[in-house]
C-alpha positions as a printed Julia matrix, in Angstrom:
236×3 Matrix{Float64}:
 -11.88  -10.42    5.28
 -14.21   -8.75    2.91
 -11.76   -6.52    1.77
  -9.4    -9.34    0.21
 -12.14  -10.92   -0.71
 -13.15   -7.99   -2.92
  -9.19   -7.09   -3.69
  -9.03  -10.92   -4.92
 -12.75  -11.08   -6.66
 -10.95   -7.58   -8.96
  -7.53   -9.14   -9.34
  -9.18  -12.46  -10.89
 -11.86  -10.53  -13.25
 -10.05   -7.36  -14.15
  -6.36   -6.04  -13.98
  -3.52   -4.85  -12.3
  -4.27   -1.58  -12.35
  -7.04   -1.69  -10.69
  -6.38   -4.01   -7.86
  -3.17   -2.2    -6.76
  -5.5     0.93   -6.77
  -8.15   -0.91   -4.6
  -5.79   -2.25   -2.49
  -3.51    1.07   -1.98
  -7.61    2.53   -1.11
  -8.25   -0.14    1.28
  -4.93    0.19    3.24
  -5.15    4.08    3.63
  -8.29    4.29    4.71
  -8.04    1.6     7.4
  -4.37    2.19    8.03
  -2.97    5.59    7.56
  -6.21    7.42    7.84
  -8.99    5.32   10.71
  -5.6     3.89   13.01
  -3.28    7.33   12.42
  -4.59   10.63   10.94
  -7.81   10.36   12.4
  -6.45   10.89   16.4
  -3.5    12.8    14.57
  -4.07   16.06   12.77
  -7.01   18.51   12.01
  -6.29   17.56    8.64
  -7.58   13.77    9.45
 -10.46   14.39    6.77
  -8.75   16.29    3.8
  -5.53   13.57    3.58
  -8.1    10.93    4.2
 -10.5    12.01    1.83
  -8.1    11.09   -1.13
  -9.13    7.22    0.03
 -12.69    8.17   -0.59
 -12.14    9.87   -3.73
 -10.64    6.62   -5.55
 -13.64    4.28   -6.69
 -13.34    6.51  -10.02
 -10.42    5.83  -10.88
 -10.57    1.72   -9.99
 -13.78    1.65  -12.02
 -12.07    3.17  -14.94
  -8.63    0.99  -14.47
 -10.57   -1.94  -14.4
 -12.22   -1.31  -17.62
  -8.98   -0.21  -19.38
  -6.01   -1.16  -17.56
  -4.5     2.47  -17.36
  -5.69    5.95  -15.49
  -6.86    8.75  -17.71
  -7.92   12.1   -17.16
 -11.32   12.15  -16.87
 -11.31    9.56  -13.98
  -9.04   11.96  -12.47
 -11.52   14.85  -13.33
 -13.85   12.86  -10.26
 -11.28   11.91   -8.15
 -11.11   15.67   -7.7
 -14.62   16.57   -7.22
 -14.88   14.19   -4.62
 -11.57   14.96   -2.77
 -12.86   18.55   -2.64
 -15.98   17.42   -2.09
 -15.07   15.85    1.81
 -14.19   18.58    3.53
 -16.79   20.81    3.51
 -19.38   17.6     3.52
 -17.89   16.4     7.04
 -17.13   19.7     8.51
 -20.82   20.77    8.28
 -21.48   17.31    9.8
 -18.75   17.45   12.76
 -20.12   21.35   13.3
 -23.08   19.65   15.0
 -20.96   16.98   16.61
 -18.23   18.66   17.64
 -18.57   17.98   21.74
 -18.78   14.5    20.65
 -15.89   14.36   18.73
 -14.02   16.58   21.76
 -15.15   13.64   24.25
 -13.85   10.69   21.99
 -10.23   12.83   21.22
 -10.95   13.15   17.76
  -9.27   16.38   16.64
 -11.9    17.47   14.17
 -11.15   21.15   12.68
 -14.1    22.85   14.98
 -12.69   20.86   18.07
  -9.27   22.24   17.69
  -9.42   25.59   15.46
 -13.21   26.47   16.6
 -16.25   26.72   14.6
 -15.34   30.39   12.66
 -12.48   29.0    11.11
 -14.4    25.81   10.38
 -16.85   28.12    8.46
 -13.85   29.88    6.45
 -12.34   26.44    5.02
 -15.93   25.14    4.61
 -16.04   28.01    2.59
 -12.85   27.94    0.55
 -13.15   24.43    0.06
 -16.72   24.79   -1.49
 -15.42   27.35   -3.89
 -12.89   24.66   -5.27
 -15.34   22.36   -5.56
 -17.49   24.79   -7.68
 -14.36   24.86  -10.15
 -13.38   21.39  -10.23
 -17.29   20.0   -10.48
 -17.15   22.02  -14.48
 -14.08   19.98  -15.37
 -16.15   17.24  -17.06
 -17.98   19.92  -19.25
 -14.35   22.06  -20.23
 -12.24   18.98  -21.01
 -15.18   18.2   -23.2
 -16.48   15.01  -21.74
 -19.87   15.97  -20.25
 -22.41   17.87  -22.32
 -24.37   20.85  -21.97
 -27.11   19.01  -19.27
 -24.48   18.52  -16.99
 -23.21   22.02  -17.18
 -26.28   23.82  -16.74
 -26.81   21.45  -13.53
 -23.2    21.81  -11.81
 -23.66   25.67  -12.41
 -27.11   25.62  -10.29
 -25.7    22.97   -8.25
 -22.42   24.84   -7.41
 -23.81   28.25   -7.05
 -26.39   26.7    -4.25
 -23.65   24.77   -2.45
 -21.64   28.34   -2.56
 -24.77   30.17   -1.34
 -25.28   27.87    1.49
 -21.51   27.52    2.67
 -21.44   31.63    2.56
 -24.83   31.68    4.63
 -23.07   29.08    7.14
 -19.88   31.15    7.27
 -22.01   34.66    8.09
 -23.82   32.82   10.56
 -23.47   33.84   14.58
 -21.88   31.03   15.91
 -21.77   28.65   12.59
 -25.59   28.25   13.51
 -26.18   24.32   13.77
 -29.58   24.62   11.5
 -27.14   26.11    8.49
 -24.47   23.49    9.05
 -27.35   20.84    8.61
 -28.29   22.26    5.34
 -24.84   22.42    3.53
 -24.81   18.6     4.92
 -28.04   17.45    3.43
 -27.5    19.37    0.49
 -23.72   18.1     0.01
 -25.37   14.63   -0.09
 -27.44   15.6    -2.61
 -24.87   17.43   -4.55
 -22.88   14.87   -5.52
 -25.72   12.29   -6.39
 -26.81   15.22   -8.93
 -23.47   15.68  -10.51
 -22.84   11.8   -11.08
 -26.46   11.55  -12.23
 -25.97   14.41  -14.39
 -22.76   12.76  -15.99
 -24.92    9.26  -16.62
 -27.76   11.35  -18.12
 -25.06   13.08  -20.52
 -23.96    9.78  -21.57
 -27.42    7.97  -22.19
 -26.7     5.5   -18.74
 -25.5     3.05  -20.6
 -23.17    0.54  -18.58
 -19.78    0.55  -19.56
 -18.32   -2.56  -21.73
 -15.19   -4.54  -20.3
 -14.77   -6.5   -23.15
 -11.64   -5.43  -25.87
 -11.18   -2.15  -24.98
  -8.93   -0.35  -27.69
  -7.6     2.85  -27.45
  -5.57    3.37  -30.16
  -6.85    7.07  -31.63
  -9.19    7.85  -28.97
  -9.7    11.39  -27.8
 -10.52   12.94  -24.86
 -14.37   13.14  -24.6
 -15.38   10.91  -27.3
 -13.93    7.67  -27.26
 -13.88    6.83  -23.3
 -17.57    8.14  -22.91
 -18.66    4.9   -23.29
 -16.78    4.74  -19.51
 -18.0     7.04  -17.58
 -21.41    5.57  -16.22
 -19.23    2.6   -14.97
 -16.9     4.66  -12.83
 -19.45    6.69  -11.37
 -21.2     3.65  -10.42
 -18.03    2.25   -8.66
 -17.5     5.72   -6.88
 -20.39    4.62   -3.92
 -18.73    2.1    -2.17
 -15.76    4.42   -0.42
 -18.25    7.34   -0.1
 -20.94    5.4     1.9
 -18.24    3.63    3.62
 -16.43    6.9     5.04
 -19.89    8.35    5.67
 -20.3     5.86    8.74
 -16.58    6.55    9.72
 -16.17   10.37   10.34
């Protein structure tokens, strides 16, 4: 009920766009990912993680009734993001998950090859987090922070994939510092652009270039990018 609610509340104030967007989120996350992929395939989190990974883009339809790049710039992060967030998480859960039926990737493939695409997975997100600084629409703070950021979130998920055993105390660091991760990156990107709230009002676009005339954007799709992550956080 509180999802049409929402879906209706965005249709009303914004634009197509961006309900079909929310709504599309909505039903793959409840429908193809909780009621099928979850119980289905090791993949469960990576195919569902694309539901998690929209907010950006909504937040930026909704304040200019089309999908650019640089929305798409975060979807990515975040989509690359999931993985190696919930693997370190079900690496500590995993006889949990084996007791419910949930075929989490350390349940079915064991915790070594967990490690290995925890690994992988972190290294593409080290790439994709320095989009927003080469496509020119984050500055030089957020650079300097995703390269500290991503080398520490590569340290850790190479520490975790040495590890005897995919030791439970270094899965519980990458975890934590996953969490923290992201909230650095996003606040990295507001800092970049002042925090200043985006405007809905007459958006024109006529000209603009990439980097300069959707700045004004940004801090109001990060700010919509929350609501999916916390939700899927209490779902895994």
């Amino acid at each position: 009920m509180l999802a049409v609610s929402s879906v209706l509340l965005l249709a009303l104030a914004t634009n197509l766009t961006a309900t079909a967007l929310l709504s599309g989120a909505i039903l793959f996350y409840v429908v193809v990912y909780t009621a099928w992929l979850k119980r289905a395939t090791r993949q469960n989190i990576v195919i569902g993680g694309a539901a998690g990974a929209l907010p950006p883009v909504i937040g930026w339809a909704a304040a200019t009734g089309e999908i650019g790049l640089e929305p798409l710039a975060l979807f990515l992060i975040i989509f690359l993001w999931t993985p190696p967030h919930f693997w370190a998480l079900a690496l500590n859960r995993t006889d949990d998950y084996a007791r419910a039926g949930v075929p989490m990737l350390p349940v079915v493939a064991g915790r070594a090859a967990t490690t290995r695409q925890i690994l992988i997975y972190s290294g593409l997100l080290a790439l994709a987090s320095g989009l927003p600084w080469m496509l020119g629409f984050a500055g030089a703070i957020y650079g300097v922070i995703v390269a500290i950021c991503g080398a520490l979130f590569l340290l850790l998920a190479l520490q975790l994939n040495r590890s005897i055993g995919a030791d439970r105390r270094a899965a519980h660091r990458l975890f934590v510092f996953s969490i923290f991760y992201l909230f650095v990156l996003f606040a990295a990107l507001l800092i970049d652009h002042g925090g200043d709230s985006f405007s809905l009002m007459h958006a024109s676009h006529a000209g603009r270039t990439l980097g300069s005339g959707h700045a004004e954007l940004l801090p109001g799709a990060l700010r919509s990018a929350g609501s999916f992550i916390n939700l899927s956080m209490g779902e895994v």
